[in-house]
Amino acid sequence: METGITAYVPQVAWSQIAPFVILTLGGLLILALDALLDIVVKGITPQRRDSVLTWVTGGSLFVTGMMFYGNVIGTTGRPFFEGALRADEFGNLGALIVIFGSLVFVAMSPRLIREKKLPAGEMYALLLFAVAGMTLLSVANELVTAFVCIEILSLSLYVLTGMNRRSPRSGEAAFKYFILGAFASAFLVLGIAFIYGATGTTQLFGTGRLMQQMQASEARIGARQLIADKQSYDLGLDEILYAGERPVRTAVFEAEQEGRAIIASTRVEVETQPLNPIWLFLGFVLIFAGLCFKLSLAPFHMWAPDVYEGAPSIVAMLIATASKVAAFAFLIHLVEAMAVWEHFPAASLFLLSSVATVSILWGNLGAITQTRMKRMLAYSSIAHGGYILVGVATLVSAASFNDPLAHERIRNSILFYLFGYTLMNVLAFGIAAYLGKEGEGEIAAYRGLSTRRPVLAAGMTLAMISLLGLGIPGTIGFWGKYFVIKEAVNAGMTFLAWISFIGSAISAYYYLRVVVAMYMLPEEKETPVAGGVLQTNTGYTFSLGLSGAMICFFGILPALFWALGS
Amino acid sequence: MEPTFLYSLILSATLFTIGIVGVMWKRNAISLFMNVELMLNAANLAFVAFSREFGLMQGGALVLFIMTVAAAEAGVGLAIFIAIYRSRRHIRADEIDLLRG
């Protein structure tokens, strides 16, 4: 019997986890600075203090972004950190998009903080924690790690949503978001438990690895029974040995022979025994339901319009862009891991397609009846979640599940869509927030904007055309939809392609309504025209301009997006 | 499959269902949240049951993570409830309806 305990020293890949460490430490640093700056630096003005916090937040995000960019280039796709994380190209680029969205948030937030008198330190610390959760989620390779990440980002976003405590709407949005989010995470946990029950592990390796893992765990179950059997054997033998009889030796030998035979027979059994697909699929369905809440996909979307309307606009922007990108990255890693069960595509395709269909139709039809800008954008983001899910369904479809090349192409198309989706929502929410009350409320208030603020009206038009996507080439939204639908048609999923077309056609009505209001309709007499100079800052204008420029640039040369990653 | 395993799973499913029904029916925000906690703990029970069935420690250890997260969630949730209560003097979920459309 061996009594010595071998010390197990885990290998920590510091270069790989450094971005997440920086984000978390950055959040803590912000909290410390927020508390100590007043004491340490005598006579610091609140504006100066807030700008220090802004720069520290922006700086740590920028450094992390550079690290992710470095990781994209040098990615191995191998699991690290005890198999809890796995940074493939998709995960790293997803994290990069998340960083972009949150940098824009930081650039836009000084204005919000000044106007609404919000506590800057708390906001930036929560932002950094949320970003740590999002980036980790996009490279998560272990279900409980993913759950903890989802909770970190959700908890931060709940508080950010309710940040504006003077507004009852903001609190109500936080309340609704919290209740439904907590409800969803219970489904997530039960789903994880079922997948654990089906496979004996919570890790999502690449497809082949998970299979081995599962066989190993099944072998372990078998071995455990064997050991139990053997122990009772040994007990019996001990009794005989104590009786002090010599011929026992042969009995032991025979018992060992028998044990080996049992082990051999069990091994064969383990290798042919299939994993428990019912638990696996049930677990997937539950996790998917939980993710649908976070992604505001159709049957579970009811919180989105209320939360987007009640939350400060740029927080709504963060919820619509960064958190969705991270959750989609996780969803894609999840469905890839489900490939261990060869009937997974057939079983899940109906589920994914129906959720995509319902999201597209419900989102687009719901947006038609909306009269308020942010609610309209919320329904539009539900529909866009549906289009991205069409991509995920294509990824799962039997035709492309076992074809690595097609798989890679579809993943790329989804990533491109996520990137474009982030850019256009940044632009739309950014301009709505820029216009303040005028832009965040009724769409009717946009009437005659082209004469009052021609540049902003042009930017909003660009965002709307890009969100509309199909029909007008030259924007990133067009190419995003084009790639996703092309892959869907290639994989033989014409039904989903048609649904996407129909959805886009419906969406023309409500996107172009904004454009018509800005350019063609006269100003309403009773609309309060906020004519004067809007308070602004350079970062805000710059990030709006950058998003607009990138929408056009990648709309004309979409192939250059892939040059970024290689 | 030993009966304890099956019973634990049945208990877990029952608790989870009670939680779902509670979230659907209850109107007070605190009771709503208690039902969510019930669902989380039902899931934890399933975790432990599977873990015991496999004879692995992993599942039991992961439950600790989930419990920690649930505690953090309770902290944030109660803070939000208090903020709501301060402005409205009640936390009846069905009467918090400024936002609709």
XYZ file of C-alpha atoms in Angstrom:
667
model
C 0.000 0.000 0.000
C 1.439 3.298 -1.050
C 1.067 6.005 1.563
C 3.156 8.837 0.096
C 1.153 11.662 -1.442
C 2.579 12.947 -4.682
C 2.405 16.698 -4.771
C 0.527 17.830 -7.858
C 1.781 21.118 -9.180
C -0.580 22.525 -11.799
C 0.973 24.110 -14.865
C -0.297 27.644 -15.200
C -0.041 29.148 -18.662
C 0.449 32.724 -17.476
C 0.689 34.198 -20.944
C -2.692 32.707 -21.780
C -4.552 33.775 -18.652
C -2.820 37.155 -18.300
C -5.644 39.092 -20.051
C -8.209 37.833 -17.568
C -5.927 38.527 -14.622
C -5.367 42.077 -15.896
C -9.097 42.673 -16.289
C -9.892 41.444 -12.783
C -7.004 43.291 -11.165
C -7.975 46.373 -13.192
C -11.466 46.209 -11.719
C -10.056 45.943 -8.213
C -7.617 48.776 -8.935
C -10.511 50.973 -10.060
C -12.353 50.250 -6.813
C -9.233 51.121 -4.804
C -8.557 54.294 -6.804
C -12.173 55.326 -6.459
C -11.891 55.121 -2.697
C -8.361 56.455 -2.280
C -7.843 59.144 -4.924
C -9.642 61.768 -2.853
C -7.460 61.045 0.147
C -4.114 60.579 -1.594
C -4.311 63.477 -4.032
C -5.383 66.576 -2.149
C -7.801 68.893 -3.865
C -8.530 66.660 -6.877
C -11.654 67.770 -8.725
C -14.383 65.191 -9.374
C -13.942 65.653 -13.141
C -10.232 64.938 -12.884
C -10.853 61.930 -10.693
C -13.383 60.509 -13.157
C -11.033 61.044 -16.051
C -8.243 59.186 -14.215
C -10.644 56.277 -13.718
C -11.682 56.415 -17.371
C -8.091 56.257 -18.543
C -7.186 53.385 -16.233
C -10.223 51.401 -17.424
C -9.598 52.179 -21.057
C -5.911 51.378 -20.636
C -6.468 47.974 -19.098
C -9.036 47.137 -21.775
C -6.640 48.217 -24.490
C -3.760 46.153 -23.094
C -6.051 43.128 -22.830
C -7.226 43.680 -26.374
C -3.643 43.678 -27.634
C -2.994 40.447 -25.725
C -6.030 38.794 -27.277
C -4.858 39.962 -30.674
C -1.487 38.355 -29.968
C -3.264 35.174 -28.883
C -5.319 35.108 -32.092
C -2.136 34.959 -34.099
C -0.369 32.456 -31.888
C -3.382 30.333 -31.033
C -2.928 26.622 -30.531
C -6.513 25.709 -29.730
C -5.272 23.453 -26.974
C -6.967 23.466 -23.561
C -5.070 25.180 -20.771
C -5.585 26.105 -17.136
C -6.444 22.543 -16.136
C -8.640 22.202 -19.195
C -11.005 24.903 -17.979
C -10.231 27.203 -20.897
C -9.487 26.648 -24.544
C -8.631 29.597 -26.725
C -9.153 28.728 -30.352
C -9.229 31.389 -33.042
C -12.979 31.802 -32.723
C -12.876 32.318 -28.967
C -10.004 34.800 -29.181
C -11.640 36.842 -31.927
C -14.922 36.768 -29.995
C -13.064 38.114 -26.963
C -11.552 40.786 -29.182
C -15.015 41.898 -30.350
C -16.121 42.004 -26.703
C -13.136 44.223 -25.884
C -14.025 46.498 -28.797
C -17.601 46.885 -27.564
C -16.490 47.673 -24.032
C -13.827 50.159 -25.194
C -16.599 51.990 -27.011
C -18.604 51.859 -23.782
C -15.708 53.460 -21.903
C -15.364 56.135 -24.582
C -19.058 56.960 -24.326
C -19.525 56.745 -20.582
C -17.985 60.085 -19.369
C -20.925 61.915 -20.898
C -23.437 59.603 -19.221
C -21.639 59.908 -15.892
C -21.665 63.704 -16.122
C -25.291 63.977 -17.214
C -26.852 61.465 -14.870
C -24.356 62.030 -12.020
C -23.464 58.349 -11.788
C -20.597 56.997 -9.658
C -17.760 56.504 -12.149
C -15.670 54.114 -10.059
C -18.449 51.605 -9.504
C -19.458 51.722 -13.133
C -15.971 51.091 -14.484
C -15.200 48.369 -11.939
C -18.433 46.579 -12.823
C -17.642 47.011 -16.508
C -14.212 45.406 -16.092
C -15.660 42.493 -14.110
C -18.341 42.029 -16.759
C -15.713 42.072 -19.493
C -13.613 39.530 -17.585
C -16.691 37.284 -17.469
C -17.479 37.793 -21.156
C -13.969 37.171 -22.432
C -13.585 34.098 -20.226
C -16.953 32.839 -21.451
C -15.854 33.063 -25.053
C -12.867 30.792 -24.347
C -14.515 28.613 -21.670
C -13.988 24.906 -22.130
C -15.663 23.695 -18.965
C -19.331 23.973 -18.189
C -19.102 25.166 -14.611
C -16.441 27.716 -15.591
C -18.846 28.906 -18.260
C -21.635 29.114 -15.700
C -19.511 31.172 -13.321
C -18.534 33.463 -16.233
C -22.159 33.910 -17.273
C -23.031 34.816 -13.700
C -20.130 37.261 -13.342
C -21.160 39.080 -16.470
C -24.872 38.919 -15.651
C -24.490 40.157 -12.076
C -22.388 43.083 -13.286
C -24.885 43.875 -16.023
C -27.850 43.732 -13.626
C -26.224 46.397 -11.496
C -25.128 48.478 -14.504
C -28.716 48.360 -15.763
C -29.999 49.720 -12.469
C -27.120 52.165 -12.140
C -29.257 55.246 -12.671
C -30.972 55.054 -9.308
C -32.862 58.299 -9.694
C -34.861 56.840 -12.553
C -37.586 54.341 -11.571
C -37.390 52.905 -15.088
C -33.756 51.971 -14.652
C -34.528 50.134 -11.399
C -37.458 48.368 -12.970
C -35.311 47.249 -15.898
C -32.713 45.878 -13.474
C -35.467 44.089 -11.549
C -36.898 42.377 -14.623
C -33.474 41.520 -15.975
C -32.434 40.062 -12.636
C -35.514 37.904 -12.032
C -35.523 36.411 -15.520
C -31.756 36.078 -15.589
C -31.694 34.206 -12.287
C -34.536 31.986 -13.509
C -32.533 31.225 -16.646
C -29.365 30.404 -14.765
C -31.225 27.725 -12.788
C -31.960 26.000 -16.108
C -28.329 26.389 -17.031
C -27.187 24.657 -13.847
C -29.632 21.768 -14.236
C -28.505 21.339 -17.840
C -24.876 21.228 -16.735
C -25.779 18.626 -14.115
C -27.438 16.458 -16.782
C -24.489 16.713 -19.140
C -22.280 15.771 -16.224
C -24.609 12.840 -15.640
C -24.368 11.773 -19.276
C -20.623 12.078 -19.652
C -19.100 12.066 -16.175
C -17.229 15.249 -16.995
C -18.028 18.920 -17.395
C -15.227 19.601 -19.852
C -15.870 20.343 -23.487
C -12.792 19.240 -25.338
C -12.594 19.121 -29.064
C -14.848 16.425 -30.397
C -12.487 13.463 -30.306
C -11.032 14.371 -26.942
C -14.415 14.452 -25.259
C -15.150 11.001 -26.608
C -11.973 9.646 -25.012
C -12.792 11.456 -21.843
C -16.191 9.877 -21.804
C -14.900 6.410 -22.427
C -12.372 6.923 -19.689
C -15.062 7.977 -17.273
C -17.195 5.015 -18.207
C -14.195 2.777 -17.708
C -13.760 4.427 -14.340
C -17.330 3.553 -13.389
C -16.721 -0.003 -14.484
C -13.426 -0.089 -12.618
C -15.105 1.209 -9.495
C -17.532 -1.688 -9.555
C -14.657 -4.046 -10.158
C -12.729 -2.633 -7.236
C -15.790 -3.028 -5.049
C -16.107 -6.622 -6.219
C -12.432 -7.226 -5.636
C -12.618 -5.776 -2.156
C -15.334 -8.211 -1.189
C -13.183 -10.905 -2.784
C -10.186 -9.827 -0.702
C -12.271 -9.787 2.456
C -13.278 -13.348 1.765
C -9.653 -14.270 1.107
C -8.511 -12.638 4.337
C -10.868 -14.787 6.311
C -9.476 -17.887 4.643
C -5.885 -16.708 5.229
C -6.557 -16.132 8.898
C -7.786 -19.707 9.062
C -4.184 -20.541 8.200
C -4.722 -22.973 5.399
C -1.995 -23.543 2.816
C -4.029 -24.400 -0.286
C -5.418 -20.894 -0.148
C -2.534 -19.782 -2.413
C -4.032 -21.552 -5.355
C -7.430 -20.119 -4.483
C -5.918 -16.608 -4.606
C -4.295 -17.353 -7.913
C -7.560 -18.600 -9.324
C -9.376 -15.553 -7.987
C -6.853 -13.263 -9.675
C -7.215 -15.104 -12.931
C -10.964 -14.745 -12.658
C -10.628 -11.039 -11.821
C -8.476 -10.469 -14.925
C -11.059 -12.219 -17.031
C -13.751 -9.984 -15.548
C -11.669 -6.881 -16.221
C -11.087 -7.974 -19.793
C -14.767 -8.678 -20.378
C -15.808 -5.370 -18.803
C -13.386 -3.477 -21.021
C -15.001 -4.860 -24.092
C -18.340 -3.905 -22.669
C -17.184 -0.362 -21.899
C -15.883 0.154 -25.397
C -19.116 -0.889 -27.030
C -21.424 0.700 -24.476
C -22.886 3.954 -25.835
C -23.014 7.051 -23.652
C -26.369 8.029 -22.271
C -27.765 10.218 -25.055
C -31.002 11.069 -23.275
C -29.241 12.853 -20.411
C -26.864 14.483 -22.861
C -29.630 15.841 -25.048
C -31.816 16.886 -22.121
C -28.817 18.692 -20.674
C -28.174 20.433 -23.968
C -31.802 21.529 -24.238
C -31.747 22.980 -20.716
C -28.447 24.812 -21.255
C -29.748 26.086 -24.566
C -32.915 27.358 -22.868
C -30.775 29.151 -20.299
C -28.618 30.665 -23.034
C -31.738 31.734 -24.980
C -32.623 33.975 -22.037
C -29.181 35.544 -22.070
C -29.249 35.890 -25.856
C -32.878 37.144 -25.835
C -33.938 34.519 -28.382
C -37.579 34.107 -29.113
C -39.598 32.241 -26.572
C -37.423 33.759 -23.836
C -37.002 37.288 -25.149
C -39.655 39.123 -23.129
C -37.175 40.929 -20.903
C -35.197 42.482 -23.743
C -37.433 45.406 -24.812
C -38.095 46.483 -21.221
C -34.454 46.213 -20.190
C -33.148 48.024 -23.266
C -35.648 50.803 -22.733
C -35.063 51.202 -19.012
C -31.287 50.805 -18.915
C -28.962 53.692 -19.768
C -28.529 53.515 -23.560
C -24.877 52.598 -23.572
C -25.486 49.822 -21.040
C -28.196 48.537 -23.383
C -25.572 48.694 -26.110
C -23.219 46.571 -24.014
C -25.962 44.015 -23.310
C -26.931 43.878 -26.979
C -23.418 43.524 -28.331
C -20.643 42.277 -26.054
C -22.630 39.895 -23.851
C -24.335 38.346 -26.877
C -21.054 37.831 -28.725
C -19.606 36.005 -25.721
C -22.708 33.863 -25.230
C -22.785 32.922 -28.916
C -19.115 31.948 -28.777
C -19.935 29.652 -25.863
C -22.996 28.232 -27.639
C -20.851 27.355 -30.639
C -18.218 25.664 -28.493
C -21.022 23.764 -26.792
C -22.615 22.428 -29.968
C -19.199 21.441 -31.258
C -18.575 19.413 -28.130
C -21.956 17.731 -28.506
C -20.603 16.035 -31.632
C -19.618 13.091 -29.435
C -23.134 11.845 -29.900
C -23.464 10.993 -33.564
C -27.234 11.632 -33.649
C -26.864 15.094 -32.119
C -27.331 16.978 -35.421
C -30.553 15.163 -36.228
C -31.891 15.616 -32.710
C -31.021 19.272 -32.202
C -31.531 20.658 -35.687
C -35.273 20.973 -35.251
C -34.833 22.750 -31.922
C -32.250 25.223 -33.249
C -34.158 25.894 -36.469
C -37.458 26.468 -34.729
C -35.929 28.864 -32.192
C -34.212 30.714 -35.050
C -37.448 30.897 -37.059
C -39.539 32.089 -34.142
C -36.897 34.677 -33.164
C -36.672 36.096 -36.670
C -40.418 36.306 -37.179
C -41.310 37.447 -33.679
C -38.494 39.963 -33.495
C -39.315 41.525 -36.846
C -43.080 41.523 -36.399
C -42.721 42.886 -32.866
C -40.487 45.713 -34.059
C -43.124 46.913 -36.537
C -45.532 47.995 -33.823
C -42.927 49.811 -31.729
C -42.960 53.577 -31.602
C -39.957 54.023 -29.310
C -36.432 53.816 -30.656
C -34.811 51.621 -28.018
C -37.680 49.127 -27.950
C -37.453 48.916 -31.716
C -33.706 48.249 -31.472
C -34.406 45.573 -28.847
C -36.791 43.713 -31.159
C -34.323 44.157 -33.977
C -31.613 42.558 -31.839
C -33.950 39.603 -31.134
C -34.316 39.143 -34.890
C -30.558 39.425 -35.385
C -30.032 36.769 -32.720
C -32.286 34.612 -34.888
C -30.123 35.187 -37.984
C -26.997 34.242 -36.039
C -28.788 31.140 -34.782
C -29.442 30.232 -38.425
C -25.667 30.149 -38.701
C -25.413 27.924 -35.631
C -28.089 25.587 -37.024
C -26.129 25.400 -40.270
C -23.049 24.552 -38.253
C -24.901 21.688 -36.612
C -26.623 20.421 -39.749
C -25.592 16.923 -40.693
C -24.073 18.015 -43.983
C -21.497 20.260 -42.382
C -21.001 18.666 -38.996
C -18.379 16.210 -40.159
C -16.816 18.342 -42.853
C -14.016 20.352 -41.240
C -13.699 22.789 -44.137
C -17.380 23.658 -44.253
C -17.316 23.831 -40.463
C -14.538 26.407 -40.559
C -16.334 28.447 -43.217
C -19.583 28.531 -41.253
C -17.792 29.510 -38.060
C -16.125 32.338 -39.944
C -19.430 33.525 -41.339
C -20.939 33.596 -37.833
C -17.946 35.494 -36.479
C -18.198 38.026 -39.285
C -21.883 38.467 -38.550
C -21.179 38.995 -34.848
C -18.554 41.607 -35.710
C -20.885 43.457 -38.044
C -23.766 43.182 -35.600
C -21.591 44.734 -32.888
C -20.520 47.622 -35.131
C -23.996 48.556 -36.286
C -25.541 48.342 -32.845
C -22.712 50.450 -31.435
C -23.519 53.054 -34.052
C -27.314 52.926 -33.590
C -27.297 52.930 -29.780
C -24.423 55.412 -29.727
C -26.275 57.967 -31.838
C -29.515 57.417 -29.916
C -27.642 58.052 -26.667
C -25.842 61.021 -28.229
C -29.140 62.711 -28.976
C -30.209 62.221 -25.367
C -33.929 62.298 -24.597
C -34.701 63.175 -28.183
C -33.003 60.071 -29.547
C -33.842 57.512 -26.876
C -37.577 58.066 -26.886
C -40.182 58.184 -29.630
C -39.112 57.562 -33.204
C -41.304 60.541 -34.130
C -38.708 62.767 -32.455
C -36.303 61.897 -35.277
C -38.399 63.898 -37.732
C -36.384 66.499 -39.489
C -33.132 65.401 -37.899
C -31.372 65.694 -41.249
C -31.715 69.461 -41.148
C -30.882 69.835 -37.459
C -27.966 67.395 -37.269
C -27.038 66.186 -40.748
C -23.983 64.162 -39.659
C -25.836 62.225 -36.972
C -28.738 61.639 -39.351
C -26.323 60.244 -41.926
C -24.754 57.982 -39.283
C -28.150 56.719 -38.184
C -29.078 56.052 -41.801
C -25.894 54.034 -42.224
C -26.692 52.026 -39.090
C -30.258 51.369 -40.216
C -29.231 50.301 -43.723
C -26.566 48.039 -42.272
C -29.030 46.518 -39.790
C -31.430 45.988 -42.688
C -28.655 44.115 -44.442
C -30.028 42.385 -47.492
C -31.035 44.583 -50.373
C -28.402 47.270 -50.173
C -24.803 46.067 -50.539
C -21.867 48.117 -49.365
C -22.418 47.734 -45.626
C -21.069 45.135 -43.240
C -24.619 44.032 -42.390
C -25.191 43.020 -45.999
C -22.133 40.775 -46.095
C -22.864 39.300 -42.692
C -26.303 38.164 -43.814
C -24.995 37.170 -47.236
C -22.344 34.842 -45.776
C -24.664 33.263 -43.215
C -27.474 32.696 -45.727
C -25.056 31.421 -48.367
C -23.731 28.817 -45.960
C -27.277 27.863 -44.988
C -28.177 27.312 -48.654
C -24.961 25.345 -49.223
C -25.847 23.079 -46.321
C -29.286 22.512 -47.840
C -31.208 24.511 -45.252
C -33.290 26.452 -47.730
C -36.172 26.823 -45.294
C -34.069 28.865 -42.864
C -32.656 30.872 -45.761
C -36.186 31.768 -46.852
C -37.154 32.698 -43.320
C -34.141 35.019 -43.167
C -35.152 36.621 -46.451
C -38.719 37.123 -45.280
C -37.505 38.526 -41.955
C -35.198 40.974 -43.711
C -38.020 42.055 -45.984
C -40.251 42.748 -42.988
C -37.453 44.631 -41.248
C -37.184 47.079 -44.145
C -40.416 48.650 -42.917
C -39.267 49.642 -39.467
C -35.633 50.435 -40.263
C -36.531 52.632 -43.202
C -39.265 54.304 -41.164
C -36.517 55.936 -39.105
C -34.733 57.068 -42.258
C -37.986 58.421 -43.707
C -38.681 60.259 -40.454
C -35.245 61.874 -40.519
C -35.205 62.945 -44.159
C -38.718 63.205 -45.494
C -41.156 64.086 -42.755
C -41.488 67.628 -41.463
C -40.685 68.361 -37.841
C -43.552 68.042 -35.475
C -44.493 71.390 -34.019
C -44.666 70.125 -30.453
C -41.347 68.276 -30.600
C -38.946 70.090 -28.313
C -36.012 70.857 -30.552
C -32.825 70.576 -28.580
C -31.018 72.920 -30.857
C -28.056 73.985 -28.752
C -24.637 72.414 -28.591
C -24.771 68.890 -27.186
C -22.262 68.105 -24.491
C -19.772 65.705 -25.949
C -16.279 64.336 -25.664
C -13.697 63.360 -28.239
C -13.783 59.662 -27.405
C -17.500 59.531 -28.069
C -17.298 61.186 -31.457
C -14.240 59.145 -32.360
C -15.842 55.800 -31.542
C -18.992 56.697 -33.482
C -16.880 57.740 -36.451
C -14.735 54.617 -36.198
C -17.770 52.306 -36.136
C -19.306 54.086 -39.095
C -16.044 53.946 -41.027
C -15.592 50.242 -40.272
C -19.173 49.463 -41.362
C -18.406 51.051 -44.735
C -14.856 49.701 -44.998
C -15.722 46.069 -44.319
C -18.888 46.568 -46.327
C -16.761 47.251 -49.381
C -13.873 44.887 -48.606
C -15.304 42.136 -46.358
C -12.435 39.758 -47.128
C -10.018 42.036 -45.274
C -11.627 41.002 -41.985
C -9.897 37.650 -42.284
C -6.601 39.321 -42.959
C -6.822 40.565 -39.347
C -6.612 37.061 -38.004
C -3.746 35.714 -40.075
C -28.290 1.916 -10.554
C -28.994 1.996 -6.849
C -32.389 3.256 -5.699
C -30.899 6.203 -3.764
C -29.670 7.639 -7.052
C -33.077 7.362 -8.630
C -34.810 8.835 -5.578
C -32.384 11.764 -5.494
C -33.064 12.507 -9.127
C -36.821 12.302 -8.619
C -36.557 14.613 -5.618
C -34.396 17.001 -7.613
C -36.872 17.050 -10.510
C -39.770 17.609 -8.102
C -38.034 20.517 -6.368
C -37.118 22.035 -9.712
C -40.704 21.826 -10.922
C -41.987 23.357 -7.692
C -39.508 26.171 -8.268
C -40.707 26.778 -11.827
C -44.359 26.776 -10.757
C -43.503 29.130 -7.910
C -41.740 31.585 -10.209
C -44.762 31.550 -12.505
C -47.346 31.998 -9.743
C -45.807 34.076 -7.006
C -46.160 37.838 -7.094
C -43.900 38.980 -4.295
C -40.347 39.504 -5.510
C -38.835 37.818 -2.452
C -40.930 34.664 -2.932
C -40.034 34.726 -6.612
C -36.391 34.782 -5.739
C -36.795 32.047 -3.117
C -38.246 29.825 -5.824
C -35.276 30.558 -8.058
C -32.990 29.514 -5.202
C -35.027 26.327 -4.850
C -34.431 25.578 -8.525
C -30.710 26.166 -8.154
C -30.503 23.850 -5.182
C -32.541 21.191 -6.981
C -29.934 21.315 -9.722
C -27.209 21.034 -7.082
C -28.900 17.906 -5.762
C -28.844 16.381 -9.238
C -25.148 17.222 -9.440
C -24.401 15.483 -6.164
C -26.519 12.487 -7.135
C -24.625 12.011 -10.394
C -21.347 12.567 -8.628
C -22.186 9.861 -6.084
C -23.307 7.503 -8.793
C -19.975 7.876 -10.582
C -17.955 7.759 -7.400
C -16.193 10.962 -8.468
C -15.512 13.955 -6.256
C -15.769 16.457 -9.099
C -19.526 16.952 -9.044
C -19.587 17.603 -5.338
C -16.814 20.170 -5.656
C -18.604 21.954 -8.497
C -21.682 22.338 -6.303
C -19.618 24.606 -4.061
C -18.999 26.943 -7.001
C -22.691 27.045 -7.794
C -23.585 27.762 -4.178
C -21.081 30.629 -4.070
C -22.526 32.098 -7.238
C -26.037 31.740 -5.821
C -24.955 33.663 -2.733
C -23.530 36.469 -4.874
C -26.739 36.475 -6.870
C -28.777 36.812 -3.685
C -26.639 39.785 -2.667
C -27.170 41.630 -5.937
C -30.828 40.648 -6.099
C -31.711 41.874 -2.648
C -29.895 45.146 -3.358
C -32.020 45.627 -6.467
C -35.175 44.804 -4.490
C -34.273 47.408 -1.883
C -33.670 50.011 -4.587
C -37.087 49.193 -6.059
C -38.719 49.295 -2.629
C -37.276 52.719 -1.884
C -38.891 54.284 -4.905
C -42.190 52.392 -4.834
C -42.819 51.200 -1.286
C -43.685 47.714 -2.527
C -42.034 44.857 -4.438
C -45.036 43.172 -6.015
C -43.676 41.961 -9.313
C -46.902 42.340 -11.267
C -47.293 45.982 -10.294
C -43.830 46.987 -11.417
C -44.906 47.853 -14.917
C -43.708 51.281 -16.004
C -42.030 49.712 -19.012
C -44.326 48.039 -21.477
C -45.235 48.283 -25.102
